mmCIF file of C-alpha atoms in Angstrom:
data_model
loop_
_atom_site.group_PDB
_atom_site.id
_atom_site.type_symbol
_atom_site.label_atom_id
_atom_site.label_comp_id
_atom_site.label_asym_id
_atom_site.label_seq_id
_atom_site.Cartn_x
_atom_site.Cartn_y
_atom_site.Cartn_z
ATOM 1 C CA MET H 164 0.172 0.291 0.102
ATOM 2 C CA LEU H 165 1.171 3.395 -1.270
ATOM 3 C CA PHE H 166 0.297 5.939 1.454
ATOM 4 C CA ARG H 167 -0.054 9.665 -0.062
ATOM 5 C CA SER H 168 1.860 11.810 2.990
ATOM 6 C CA ILE H 169 3.564 14.661 3.691
ATOM 7 C CA ALA H 170 6.748 16.105 5.791
ATOM 8 C CA CYS H 171 5.202 18.919 7.628
ATOM 9 C CA GLY H 172 6.025 20.744 11.383
ATOM 10 C CA ASN H 173 9.445 22.227 11.459
ATOM 11 C CA VAL H 174 9.727 20.935 7.848
ATOM 12 C CA GLY H 175 7.845 22.268 4.935
ATOM 13 C CA LYS H 176 3.975 23.207 5.775
ATOM 14 C CA THR H 177 2.503 23.679 9.417
ATOM 15 C CA VAL H 178 0.573 20.698 10.399
ATOM 16 C CA ILE H 179 -2.548 22.744 10.321
ATOM 17 C CA GLU H 180 -1.685 23.913 6.697
ATOM 18 C CA SER H 181 -0.829 20.114 5.597
ATOM 19 C CA ILE H 182 -4.964 18.759 7.253
ATOM 20 C CA SER H 183 -6.623 19.662 4.535
ATOM 21 C CA GLY H 184 -4.302 18.520 2.092
ATOM 22 C CA GLY H 185 -5.926 14.604 1.590
ATOM 23 C CA PHE H 186 -3.114 12.917 2.812
ATOM 24 C CA SER H 187 -3.255 9.752 4.619
ATOM 25 C CA ASN H 188 -0.319 10.035 6.812
ATOM 26 C CA LEU H 189 1.631 13.338 8.237
ATOM 27 C CA VAL H 190 5.017 12.667 9.076
ATOM 28 C CA VAL H 191 5.585 15.388 11.785
ATOM 29 C CA GLU H 192 8.835 16.480 13.162
ATOM 30 C CA LEU H 193 8.536 18.463 16.490
ATOM 31 C CA SER H 194 11.034 20.977 18.284
ATOM 32 C CA SER H 195 11.460 19.889 21.792
ATOM 33 C CA PHE H 196 9.586 23.361 22.544
ATOM 34 C CA GLN H 197 6.343 21.946 21.127
ATOM 35 C CA ILE H 198 6.758 18.437 22.831
ATOM 36 C CA HIS H 199 7.091 20.685 25.970
ATOM 37 C CA TRP H 200 3.835 21.759 25.914
ATOM 38 C CA MET H 201 2.185 19.120 23.753
ATOM 39 C CA ARG H 202 -0.643 17.606 26.208
ATOM 40 C CA GLU H 203 -3.254 15.398 23.774
ATOM 41 C CA ALA H 204 -1.871 14.465 20.488
ATOM 42 C CA LYS H 205 -1.502 11.152 19.719
ATOM 43 C CA PHE H 206 0.602 9.609 16.850
ATOM 44 C CA GLU H 207 0.993 6.154 15.085
ATOM 45 C CA ALA H 208 4.400 5.900 15.709
ATOM 46 C CA VAL H 209 7.225 7.885 17.085
ATOM 47 C CA ALA H 210 10.983 8.419 16.464
ATOM 48 C CA ILE H 211 13.590 9.549 18.704
ATOM 49 C CA LEU H 212 17.052 9.718 16.997
ATOM 50 C CA ASN H 213 19.161 11.227 19.675
ATOM 51 C CA ILE H 214 19.245 13.191 23.372
ATOM 52 C CA ALA H 215 22.532 15.563 22.432
ATOM 53 C CA ASP H 216 23.196 18.736 24.309
ATOM 54 C CA ASP H 217 21.131 21.282 22.710
ATOM 55 C CA HIS H 218 18.522 24.398 23.673
ATOM 56 C CA THR H 219 19.658 24.179 27.090
ATOM 57 C CA ASP H 220 18.991 27.783 27.101
ATOM 58 C CA TRP H 221 15.303 27.438 27.182
ATOM 59 C CA HIS H 222 14.780 24.494 28.974
ATOM 60 C CA GLU H 223 17.310 25.785 31.647
ATOM 61 C CA SER H 224 19.171 22.604 31.634
ATOM 62 C CA PHE H 225 20.318 19.553 30.119
ATOM 63 C CA THR H 226 18.111 16.723 32.368
ATOM 64 C CA ASN H 227 14.958 19.076 31.437
ATOM 65 C CA TYR H 228 15.720 19.134 28.031
ATOM 66 C CA ALA H 229 16.249 15.490 27.633
ATOM 67 C CA ALA H 230 12.838 15.180 30.095
ATOM 68 C CA ASP H 231 11.071 16.819 27.427
ATOM 69 C CA LYS H 232 12.142 14.526 24.128
ATOM 70 C CA ILE H 233 11.307 11.520 25.986
ATOM 71 C CA LYS H 234 7.941 12.619 26.590
ATOM 72 C CA LEU H 235 7.287 12.055 23.366
ATOM 73 C CA LEU H 236 6.913 8.190 23.743
ATOM 74 C CA ALA H 237 3.847 9.172 25.880
ATOM 75 C CA HIS H 238 1.860 10.057 23.120
ATOM 76 C CA ALA H 239 2.396 6.860 21.172
ATOM 77 C CA GLU H 240 2.336 3.077 21.402
ATOM 78 C CA ILE H 241 5.264 2.589 19.072
ATOM 79 C CA GLY H 242 8.790 4.252 19.951
ATOM 80 C CA ILE H 243 11.364 3.888 16.916
ATOM 81 C CA LEU H 244 14.338 4.452 19.111
ATOM 82 C CA ASN H 245 18.004 4.855 18.437
ATOM 83 C CA GLY H 246 20.126 1.632 19.751
ATOM 84 C CA GLU H 247 23.283 3.341 19.876
ATOM 85 C CA ASP H 248 22.313 6.428 21.608
ATOM 86 C CA GLY H 249 23.079 5.648 25.476
ATOM 87 C CA LEU H 250 20.508 8.580 26.545
ATOM 88 C CA VAL H 251 17.371 7.220 25.004
ATOM 89 C CA VAL H 252 17.786 3.424 25.461
ATOM 90 C CA LYS H 253 18.268 4.815 29.054
ATOM 91 C CA SER H 254 15.649 7.080 29.266
ATOM 92 C CA SER H 255 13.021 4.921 27.366
ATOM 93 C CA GLN H 256 13.239 1.624 29.762
ATOM 94 C CA SER H 257 10.641 2.283 31.955
ATOM 95 C CA TRP H 258 8.182 3.599 28.947
ATOM 96 C CA PRO H 259 5.831 0.429 28.664
ATOM 97 C CA GLY H 260 5.314 0.615 24.842
ATOM 98 C CA LYS H 261 6.738 -1.193 22.049
ATOM 99 C CA LYS H 262 9.957 -0.273 21.469
ATOM 100 C CA ILE H 263 11.792 -0.708 18.154
ATOM 101 C CA PHE H 264 15.738 -0.092 18.321
ATOM 102 C CA PHE H 265 17.390 0.757 14.984
ATOM 103 C CA SER H 266 21.211 0.751 14.519
ATOM 104 C CA LEU H 267 23.802 0.410 12.242
ATOM 105 C CA GLU H 268 24.741 -3.203 13.717
ATOM 106 C CA THR H 269 23.005 -6.416 12.785
ATOM 107 C CA PRO H 270 20.144 -6.752 14.163
ATOM 108 C CA ASP H 271 18.175 -9.184 16.761
ATOM 109 C CA ALA H 272 14.941 -9.754 16.402
ATOM 110 C CA GLY H 273 12.426 -6.990 16.874
ATOM 111 C CA GLU H 274 15.313 -4.281 15.710
ATOM 112 C CA LEU H 275 15.847 -2.516 12.390
ATOM 113 C CA GLY H 276 20.044 -2.694 11.635
ATOM 114 C CA LEU H 277 22.678 -3.287 9.118
ATOM 115 C CA VAL H 278 23.791 -6.782 7.965
ATOM 116 C CA GLU H 279 26.790 -6.609 5.900
ATOM 117 C CA GLU H 280 25.748 -3.972 2.738
ATOM 118 C CA LEU H 281 22.074 -4.449 3.138
ATOM 119 C CA LEU H 282 19.573 -2.447 5.639
ATOM 120 C CA VAL H 283 17.126 -4.714 6.839
ATOM 121 C CA ASP H 284 13.630 -5.284 9.080
ATOM 122 C CA ARG H 285 13.742 -7.879 11.809
ATOM 123 C CA ALA H 286 10.998 -5.919 13.761
ATOM 124 C CA PHE H 287 7.746 -5.692 11.080
ATOM 125 C CA VAL H 288 8.081 -8.943 9.166
ATOM 126 C CA PRO H 289 6.049 -12.306 10.022
ATOM 127 C CA ASP H 290 9.099 -14.473 10.991
ATOM 128 C CA PRO H 291 11.593 -12.439 13.418
ATOM 129 C CA MET H 292 13.614 -15.075 12.633
ATOM 130 C CA GLU H 293 14.129 -13.413 8.994
ATOM 131 C CA ALA H 294 14.860 -10.287 7.569
ATOM 132 C CA GLY H 295 13.477 -8.421 5.371
ATOM 133 C CA LEU H 296 14.994 -5.942 2.713
ATOM 134 C CA ILE H 297 14.560 -1.993 3.358
ATOM 135 C CA ALA H 298 17.302 -1.185 0.985
ATOM 136 C CA GLU H 299 20.973 -1.512 -0.447
ATOM 137 C CA LEU H 300 23.542 0.615 1.830
ATOM 138 C CA THR H 301 24.688 2.313 -1.656
ATOM 139 C CA GLU H 302 21.143 3.223 -2.222
ATOM 140 C CA VAL H 303 20.948 5.741 0.964
ATOM 141 C CA ILE H 304 22.403 8.803 -0.952
ATOM 142 C CA PRO H 305 24.525 10.121 0.590
ATOM 143 C CA THR H 306 26.107 7.177 2.126
ATOM 144 C CA VAL H 307 27.441 8.848 5.450
ATOM 145 C CA PRO H 308 26.585 7.012 8.908
ATOM 146 C CA HIS H 309 24.013 9.549 10.288
ATOM 147 C CA ASN H 310 22.487 8.986 6.878
ATOM 148 C CA VAL H 311 22.082 5.655 7.256
ATOM 149 C CA SER H 312 20.724 5.897 10.573
ATOM 150 C CA ASN H 313 18.114 8.125 9.317
ATOM 151 C CA ALA H 314 16.645 5.865 6.647
ATOM 152 C CA LEU H 315 16.242 3.548 8.897
ATOM 153 C CA ALA H 316 14.619 5.379 11.609
ATOM 154 C CA ALA H 317 12.252 6.611 8.579
ATOM 155 C CA ALA H 318 11.837 2.928 7.654
ATOM 156 C CA GLY H 319 10.509 1.950 11.001
ATOM 157 C CA LEU H 320 8.240 4.730 11.091
ATOM 158 C CA ALA H 321 7.032 4.050 7.656
ATOM 159 C CA ARG H 322 6.890 -0.131 8.395
ATOM 160 C CA ALA H 323 4.966 0.768 12.025
ATOM 161 C CA ALA H 324 2.081 2.980 9.571
ATOM 162 C CA GLY H 325 1.831 -0.727 7.547
ATOM 163 C CA GLU H 326 3.965 0.741 4.343
ATOM 164 C CA GLU H 327 5.513 -2.330 2.385
ATOM 165 C CA LEU H 328 9.230 -2.862 1.948
ATOM 166 C CA SER H 329 9.401 -2.560 -1.526
ATOM 167 C CA ASP H 330 7.611 1.204 -1.360
ATOM 168 C CA ILE H 331 9.499 1.956 1.011
ATOM 169 C CA ARG H 332 13.005 0.781 -0.968
ATOM 170 C CA LYS H 333 11.598 2.808 -3.799
ATOM 171 C CA ALA H 334 11.201 6.216 -1.425
ATOM 172 C CA ILE H 335 15.198 5.225 -0.409
ATOM 173 C CA LYS H 336 16.535 5.585 -3.824
ATOM 174 C CA ASN H 337 15.102 8.588 -4.495
ATOM 175 C CA PHE H 338 15.254 10.760 -1.562
ATOM 176 C CA ARG H 339 18.041 13.313 -1.384
ATOM 177 C CA PRO H 340 18.507 15.896 1.690
ATOM 178 C CA GLY H 341 16.845 19.350 1.461
ATOM 179 C CA ARG H 342 19.362 22.084 1.038
ATOM 180 C CA HIS H 343 22.045 23.104 3.466
ATOM 181 C CA ARG H 344 21.861 19.298 4.850
ATOM 182 C CA ILE H 345 25.390 17.709 4.171
ATOM 183 C CA GLU H 346 25.017 19.456 0.605
ATOM 184 C CA VAL H 347 28.058 19.205 -1.720
ATOM 185 C CA VAL H 348 28.277 22.089 -3.538
ATOM 186 C CA LEU H 349 31.453 21.933 -5.271
ATOM 187 C CA GLU H 350 34.438 18.981 -5.868
ATOM 188 C CA LYS H 351 37.564 20.426 -7.556
ATOM 189 C CA ASP H 352 41.282 19.689 -7.471
ATOM 190 C CA GLY H 353 40.605 16.915 -5.089
ATOM 191 C CA ILE H 354 38.682 19.473 -2.191
ATOM 192 C CA SER H 355 34.894 18.680 -1.424
ATOM 193 C CA TRP H 356 32.999 21.745 -0.511
ATOM 194 C CA VAL H 357 30.158 20.869 1.368
ATOM 195 C CA ASN H 358 27.155 23.204 2.897
ATOM 196 C CA ASP H 359 25.858 21.410 6.424
ATOM 197 C CA SER H 360 24.114 24.774 7.683
ATOM 198 C CA LYS H 361 21.506 22.655 8.850
ATOM 199 C CA ALA H 362 24.057 20.827 11.889
ATOM 200 C CA THR H 363 23.113 23.699 14.413
ATOM 201 C CA ASN H 364 23.987 21.738 17.219
ATOM 202 C CA PRO H 365 27.156 19.881 18.266
ATOM 203 C CA HIS H 366 25.707 16.350 17.837
ATOM 204 C CA ALA H 367 24.696 17.158 14.125
ATOM 205 C CA ALA H 368 28.447 18.925 13.615
ATOM 206 C CA LEU H 369 29.776 15.668 14.835
ATOM 207 C CA ALA H 370 28.281 13.647 12.335
ATOM 208 C CA SER H 371 29.346 15.513 9.656
ATOM 209 C CA ILE H 372 32.829 15.790 10.587
ATOM 210 C CA LEU H 373 32.950 11.743 11.176
ATOM 211 C CA ALA H 374 32.048 11.303 7.766
ATOM 212 C CA CYS H 375 35.144 13.747 6.698
ATOM 213 C CA ASN H 376 39.311 12.162 6.663
ATOM 214 C CA SER H 377 40.205 15.658 6.679
ATOM 215 C CA ALA H 378 37.826 19.023 7.321
ATOM 216 C CA ILE H 379 38.489 22.325 6.914
ATOM 217 C CA TRP H 380 35.562 22.893 9.783
ATOM 218 C CA ILE H 381 33.590 26.482 9.653
ATOM 219 C CA ALA H 382 32.081 26.486 13.081
ATOM 220 C CA GLY H 383 30.347 29.138 15.139
ATOM 221 C CA GLY H 384 27.192 31.002 15.676
ATOM 222 C CA LEU H 385 24.965 31.142 18.849
ATOM 223 C CA ALA H 386 25.809 27.671 21.387
ATOM 224 C CA LYS H 387 22.179 27.998 22.878
ATOM 225 C CA GLY H 388 23.836 26.771 26.124
ATOM 226 C CA ALA H 389 25.610 23.431 24.253
ATOM 227 C CA SER H 390 28.920 22.229 25.620
ATOM 228 C CA MET H 391 31.709 21.605 22.881
ATOM 229 C CA VAL H 392 33.627 19.225 24.864
ATOM 230 C CA GLU H 393 32.721 16.216 23.763
ATOM 231 C CA LEU H 394 32.377 17.464 19.856
ATOM 232 C CA VAL H 395 35.603 18.355 19.719
ATOM 233 C CA GLU H 396 37.061 15.319 21.950
ATOM 234 C CA ARG H 397 35.575 12.825 19.223
ATOM 235 C CA ALA H 398 36.623 15.073 15.970
ATOM 236 C CA LYS H 399 39.589 16.244 16.977
ATOM 237 C CA SER H 400 41.805 13.572 14.594
ATOM 238 C CA ARG H 401 39.253 14.484 11.737
ATOM 239 C CA ILE H 402 39.986 18.227 12.066
ATOM 240 C CA LYS H 403 42.935 19.486 9.761
ATOM 241 C CA HIS H 404 42.021 23.571 10.791
ATOM 242 C CA ALA H 405 39.244 25.370 11.658
ATOM 243 C CA LEU H 406 37.638 28.697 10.863
ATOM 244 C CA LEU H 407 35.680 30.106 14.009
ATOM 245 C CA ILE H 408 32.993 32.839 13.404
ATOM 246 C CA GLY H 409 29.866 34.526 15.720
ATOM 247 C CA THR H 410 29.113 35.046 19.239
ATOM 248 C CA ASP H 411 30.137 31.726 20.955
ATOM 249 C CA ARG H 412 33.658 30.888 18.938
ATOM 250 C CA GLU H 413 35.715 31.201 21.895
ATOM 251 C CA LEU H 414 33.615 28.184 23.169
ATOM 252 C CA ILE H 415 35.014 25.990 20.740
ATOM 253 C CA ALA H 416 38.241 27.779 20.706
ATOM 254 C CA THR H 417 38.964 26.893 24.151
ATOM 255 C CA GLU H 418 38.358 23.111 23.580
ATOM 256 C CA LEU H 419 40.241 23.335 20.608
ATOM 257 C CA ARG H 420 43.199 24.416 22.112
ATOM 258 C CA LYS H 421 43.037 21.639 24.642
ATOM 259 C CA HIS H 422 43.717 19.280 21.522
ATOM 260 C CA ASN H 423 46.227 21.635 19.693
ATOM 261 C CA VAL H 424 44.168 21.704 16.937
ATOM 262 C CA PRO H 425 45.019 24.778 14.683
ATOM 263 C CA PHE H 426 42.179 27.423 14.602
ATOM 264 C CA GLU H 427 41.704 30.883 13.318
ATOM 265 C CA MET H 428 39.341 33.608 14.087
ATOM 266 C CA ILE H 429 37.116 35.044 11.511
ATOM 267 C CA ASP H 430 36.137 38.686 11.985
ATOM 268 C CA ASP H 431 32.534 39.494 11.707
ATOM 269 C CA ILE H 432 32.743 41.994 8.730
ATOM 270 C CA ASP H 433 31.997 40.286 5.242
ATOM 271 C CA VAL H 434 32.814 36.813 7.372
ATOM 272 C CA MET H 435 31.536 34.114 4.817
ATOM 273 C CA ALA H 436 33.506 35.980 1.840
ATOM 274 C CA LYS H 437 36.580 35.921 4.052
ATOM 275 C CA VAL H 438 35.678 32.352 5.760
ATOM 276 C CA ILE H 439 35.851 31.081 1.802
ATOM 277 C CA SER H 440 38.894 32.720 0.928
ATOM 278 C CA ARG H 441 40.706 31.658 4.088
ATOM 279 C CA ALA H 442 39.680 27.963 3.113
ATOM 280 C CA LYS H 443 40.944 28.336 -0.256
ATOM 281 C CA GLU H 444 44.531 29.153 0.518
ATOM 282 C CA ILE H 445 44.488 26.138 3.199
ATOM 283 C CA ALA H 446 42.603 22.934 1.689
ATOM 284 C CA SER H 447 44.464 21.091 -0.355
ATOM 285 C CA GLU H 448 43.915 17.445 -2.431
ATOM 286 C CA GLY H 449 41.787 15.112 0.152
ATOM 287 C CA ASP H 450 40.270 17.673 2.537
ATOM 288 C CA THR H 451 36.743 18.627 2.794
ATOM 289 C CA VAL H 452 35.671 22.317 3.289
ATOM 290 C CA LEU H 453 32.596 22.101 5.622
ATOM 291 C CA LEU H 454 30.330 24.346 7.091
ATOM 292 C CA ALA H 455 28.724 22.491 10.266
ATOM 293 C CA PRO H 456 28.591 25.099 12.783
ATOM 294 C CA ALA H 457 27.612 23.447 15.813
ATOM 295 C CA CYS H 458 25.658 27.013 16.661
ATOM 296 C CA ALA H 459 22.339 28.397 15.715
ATOM 297 C CA SER H 460 22.882 31.295 12.915
ATOM 298 C CA MET H 461 20.856 34.335 14.031
ATOM 299 C CA ASP H 462 23.762 36.321 15.466
ATOM 300 C CA GLN H 463 25.340 37.346 11.971
ATOM 301 C CA PHE H 464 22.521 35.867 9.407
ATOM 302 C CA LYS H 465 18.930 35.593 8.912
ATOM 303 C CA SER H 466 18.812 32.204 9.471
ATOM 304 C CA TYR H 467 20.544 28.786 8.877
ATOM 305 C CA ALA H 468 19.525 28.698 5.168
ATOM 306 C CA ASP H 469 20.886 32.522 4.848
ATOM 307 C CA ARG H 470 24.188 31.114 6.440
ATOM 308 C CA GLY H 471 24.171 28.485 3.906
ATOM 309 C CA GLU H 472 23.145 30.300 0.541
ATOM 310 C CA GLN H 473 25.928 32.704 1.515
ATOM 311 C CA PHE H 474 28.571 29.730 1.675
ATOM 312 C CA VAL H 475 26.953 28.870 -1.524
ATOM 313 C CA THR H 476 27.340 32.170 -2.853
ATOM 314 C CA GLN H 477 30.955 32.711 -1.856
ATOM 315 C CA VAL H 478 32.197 29.274 -2.734
ATOM 316 C CA THR H 479 30.622 29.731 -6.107
ATOM 317 C CA SER H 480 32.447 32.810 -7.214
ATOM 318 C CA LYS H 481 35.795 32.427 -5.138
ATOM 319 C CA VAL H 482 36.423 28.636 -5.915
ATOM 320 C CA LYS H 483 33.722 27.195 -8.934
ATOM 321 C CA ASN H 484 34.020 30.501 -10.846
ATOM 322 C CA GLU H 485 37.929 31.378 -10.326
ATOM 323 C CA ALA H 486 39.809 32.300 -13.221
#
């Protein structure tokens, strides 16, 4: 059965706009703020991809933030949960609903995961001793770990709603992330220029950096109370050089100094033009110039999309179209 669905909420149209569109299913992305105030909403299934340091300036503490995210489970009977996120696993232990974990490991019965080069379902198949094919690994584009993990979570939601494996595979093969999400802007002279401006917290930025072998990392902005300690600790070996911008750049600089990772501060006037010019000087074959700021954008840009567009514009003019 092929559903007529729409992604809405924090992506695409609002839920109110989407209700009258004749869709059989709404796929709703919710912020932790919305979950905090939610009282009566009910969902066929919910997915929690991670619980990572973010928005602690609004929630007042990471404990409050984590509690609001896990509260989403109270509004459904099926939870599609990241089995590789220790906080998700621990926080969901007392929830009495049906827990279906996904990971990049070989899945046990009742789970979703990888078997060699295949994404497989052992949760919704008639015989849990068998595995249903979701997709081939190379059909997930871009084939980076966090994107594969997201594909498994999305497949879990679709299976919970009754979708067939064959239709899920078609959707995965045809899907490409939206603008400013792991967007390869240019590949030239052995250097990749990647716009992941949507990586507005340390967890998202870490996933992007770990997908690179050698990153010229563009980072900074409004940290929203988040810590940069774990991000730099785990990513340090992948960061060749960091270019730091924005209000809270010193938070990142402090951690980079601890690990002797080279970095420099870029001042605020024509900041993206200066960033790209400097990145062009530093980068060499095999490097990825990566905009994955780990911070919100509103101190210097209108939005994360504006930040990403400025990155694309400068890469196009200073690198792609250079004489």
